[in-house]
Amino acid sequence: MRDRAADHRPGVSRRTVLATAAVTAAAGALDWQSPVRAAARSGAVQQSKSAPSAARFADPGRAVQPRFRWWWPDALVRPDEIRREIDQIADAGFGGVEIAAVHHSVSDTSVLDTARHGWGGAAWVDAVEAALQQAARRGMSVDLTIGPSWPAAVPGITPDSEAAVKELVHGAVTLEPGAAYSGAVPAPIAEAEAGVTRQDLLAVQAARVNTANSTRKETGLDQASVLDLTASVRDGRLDWTAPADGTWVLVSYWVRGSGQTPEAGPHTDPAAYVVDHFSKAGTRAVIDFWEANILTPKVRKLLKAAGGALFEDSIELETEGLQWTPGLPKAFEKDHGQKLLPLLPALVLNHGNQVFAFEAVATRQLRHDFWETVSGLVDEHHFTALRTWAHSLGLELRSQPYGLQTDAIATAAILDIPEGESLGFKNLDDYRCLAGGRDMAGNTVLSCEAGGYTGGAYSTTWQKFLRTMGGAYAAGVNQTVVHGFSYADLPGVDWPGYAAFTPYKGTVGYGESWGPRHPTWKHVGDVSGYLSRVHHTLQTGRSRVDVAVFRQTGYTATGIGASWFTATGIPLGWTHQFLSGPLLDLPAATVRGGRLAPDGPAYKALFVEGDFFYSSAVTLALSDARALLRLTRAGLPVVLLGAWDTVVPPGTPDGGETDELRSVVGKLLAQPRVRQVNDKTEIPAALTALGVTPDVSYATSSTLLNAHRHEDGVDYYYLCNGKHAETVKPAVAAIDHEVTLRRTGRSAVPYLLDAWTGKAERIARYTEDGDTVTVRVTLEPAETVIVALGRPGLFGDRHGNSPHAVSSSADEARFTDDGLVVRAAAGGTYETRLSSGGRTVRTTIGKVPEPTGLTAWELHVEDWRPGPSATRTTVVEHDVTLDALTPWSKVTELADVSGIGRYRTTLTLGDAWTGGHGARLELGTVTDTCRVTVNGHRLPPVDQIHPVADLHGLLKRGRNVIEIEVATPLGNRLRVSDPTVYGGTTRQDYGLMGPVRLVPYGEARVR
């Protein structure tokens, strides 16, 4: 591969596309937006104009609220129902929707008349108008998918059209030495899809078999032997005699439309076909269809008021052969200076598998070059072109830029909003790949298609959703598109209404259809409020990340992590993101104060290792080596793992390129801010030698995950007790240890930001050491906490520079309206050392009542059952007396009940209960959502992962009434009401299972 920094050949490289797109976006960021939509869309950026405050954290606004993927059965919807569902979503605390035509659950396609109700038709446009109108009234925004279902497709083209997605398929015949072939050119081994009526012969070649190049699945060929026989084809026939010097393979290559249609169609009449993602023609077809059919003057106007983003799902282009576009040979030659066709034997695919191979290194290099060119084409002709068009409409472009062997990290930098998914991503490093592209491009949002679970329909809990998302937020996600909200009804569906993905092939589908059909919808505002505050925090300012991991091949959705950092560094507090070569050409790729992208993620070091996607080969593009040399000469610490004296280019090298590369790498290794290590265990010592330390640290390995944001001297730390991947064993355990956090301002003090209640509280016990603050973090598995470090009084606390506790023998120290107090579960005298001169204060707490287990409850249950129609629910009431808490599945009359349960118990407190006492109410195990009321006072939302309520000031001497309301999924009811679909599911344990304990504490002021 040539080094493009010194190459003056015509053509647009992948790196040039990315750099140009970034500059264009920065220069014209506000040109295409109306002031109202610009303010709403940029969310935290606009909010950052004002100082942080408790009120802003408590109610951060629509822009950062979670969103719903809103599934419509094409346009078989009613405008009045559309408006009603917008209101339902808005009232529940969600800030936007993404309209998607999805109906995997509809097996009888006669239900959907695509001629009258197809995607993109008149009925679709009317429904979109209704959604946009109501969203504008409610201050919400609406995202629109670029085609029906996925991948991007439009009606009006056929599989044979220039704009349709293409595939390269091959035929092959093996010839013994000296054997003659006379007959029709070998036909493709894979049959064409329905609707494909033509296929064009691209080339016919012959190559000698070389078993030394064979692999377990690939037939080895001699690259130098490849002969072009295309000119010998006459009227579709070929006459050729193989040389006598070995076995030969005759290979034909055919270009045709793949015939792919969007998922679970038909959605349109005429049928929609997937467009060519690598050509201008494919994108032009999308734009032309929208301009002619969807973008009426009214829709255009409404998009300015309530439009959010144009969205495209993951790039799932399905073919039996190789992804292709007619412009590929020309683009490849411009990029790499060599003809593509002679290399085709080592590129062609059959059912996703490689067929032939040349010598191993040459094969790796040419495959790298091929997919690099494909990356450039999809970035230039698809993503950049779509973004430009979206901006002209007042929209952003949001997309999941993976599914192909292309550089998703680089594409993420082109997108306004890159998106990952909890269903398809194998671990947190998949998100960190996209986060690197986002942050280097200077963008804010990394979205996630969240909460899709195989077989999860009507049995998914919000607790499971929160456990999944806890780690994703630590990896860079800061917008949640919940999967999903189904339109209410469709002819022929059963209770509780139409669902996009269930039944699926006759059984329980994937994803969930949230909404008022669920008992938990009554509590969903607590969940959406929590998510909104997490999003608000994680969209504030800019990311701060310890290390950038350089990835030669920028794939994601692979589950492949980074040496040492993923397995060992994360448990020690280190954070990292992934960068690929094109990101080093962005304007942000500068160094100041030893930091890469100092006004963005401010990486402290760059880590480079072999290419995991090519057997960890030690490769580096010459242009990337030069970029690394430039960066470290500017002061950036760099650590390289492996034998870099043997480095080779990742693609096919030009004459002398390998020697030049090794010369540049030699200069790189000689720099004072560079360390080379031979084993991953040596990485921490190298970082220490370079003076690089993480922003978050603790004494021992922990399951704590963290994300750091910074703005105007305030540091925000999101902490989650989670794991790198949900399949990792053993399970996460509770943690309770000190955590040291780096602060920007030496006078900064710590605040606890409670994302469940919206309360911001000055932390009362911590230690300081220069630019760090150490606090105690206690978290149950999947539980989260947000700590902000900012100036005294930042969040409205009145304690200013009041002394805080450095240590205390009491259980807890708090700042209250009375000042600094300590709390303990037992009476006694407690010593507290204060920050003012190290003074130690003794504080006495009187006798504290013993903890009490609450076992006897009166339970009233609203049992949700099918009503007179698919969208109506009948409620049957049950009253049960419980001497001990037990799941509903173990109570005869509640075994298959789903609904809402209200638990009520009475607690009598004697004369020993005084005003100096408070208590925590520990709920134990609850499925699913819950709310707490004490003596008629409903408490703020409790953490649904670890439900504990502070009852300070709410209990009194004498009789106290505690009520706990629990809402469940619908799965248990559906097991018996619709056994054909749901009868094979396992009965779940619902309700309040406890143990429920009241744990009193005494409180006294520290004087």
Short mmCIF file of C-alpha atoms in Angstrom, two decimals, residues 44-53 56 540-544 599 708-716 743-745 747-748 789-791 794-795:
data_model
loop_
_atom_site.label_atom_id
_atom_site.label_comp_id
_atom_site.label_asym_id
_atom_site.label_seq_id
_atom_site.Cartn_x
_atom_site.Cartn_y
_atom_site.Cartn_z
CA ALA A 44 -26.06 19.47 26.89
CA VAL A 45 -23.98 21.75 24.67
CA GLN A 46 -26.65 24.42 24.91
CA GLN A 47 -27.17 23.77 28.60
CA SER A 48 -23.48 24.23 29.28
CA LYS A 49 -23.87 27.96 28.68
CA SER A 50 -25.22 28.19 32.22
CA ALA A 51 -23.50 27.01 35.36
CA PRO A 52 -24.26 23.55 36.78
CA SER A 53 -27.05 23.59 39.32
CA ARG A 56 -30.64 21.55 36.11
CA THR A 540 -22.03 17.49 29.78
CA GLY A 541 -18.72 18.90 28.58
CA ARG A 542 -16.26 16.47 27.04
CA SER A 543 -15.05 12.95 27.75
CA ARG A 544 -11.79 12.51 29.59
CA ASP A 599 -9.85 19.94 24.03
CA HIS A 708 -15.21 10.81 33.27
CA ARG A 709 -16.58 14.04 31.81
CA HIS A 710 -15.20 17.54 32.27
CA GLU A 711 -16.63 21.01 31.78
CA ASP A 712 -15.61 24.45 33.04
CA GLY A 713 -13.51 23.18 35.91
CA VAL A 714 -16.05 20.55 37.03
CA ASP A 715 -15.28 16.83 36.82
CA TYR A 716 -18.14 14.34 36.60
CA ARG A 743 -9.95 16.89 40.12
CA THR A 744 -9.24 19.82 37.85
CA GLY A 745 -9.53 22.51 40.51
CA SER A 747 -10.45 23.70 45.69
CA ALA A 748 -13.01 21.32 44.19
CA LEU A 789 -15.99 17.52 41.79
CA GLY A 790 -16.56 21.26 41.68
CA ARG A 791 -16.24 24.46 43.65
CA LEU A 794 -21.74 24.68 43.06
CA PHE A 795 -24.95 22.71 43.49
#
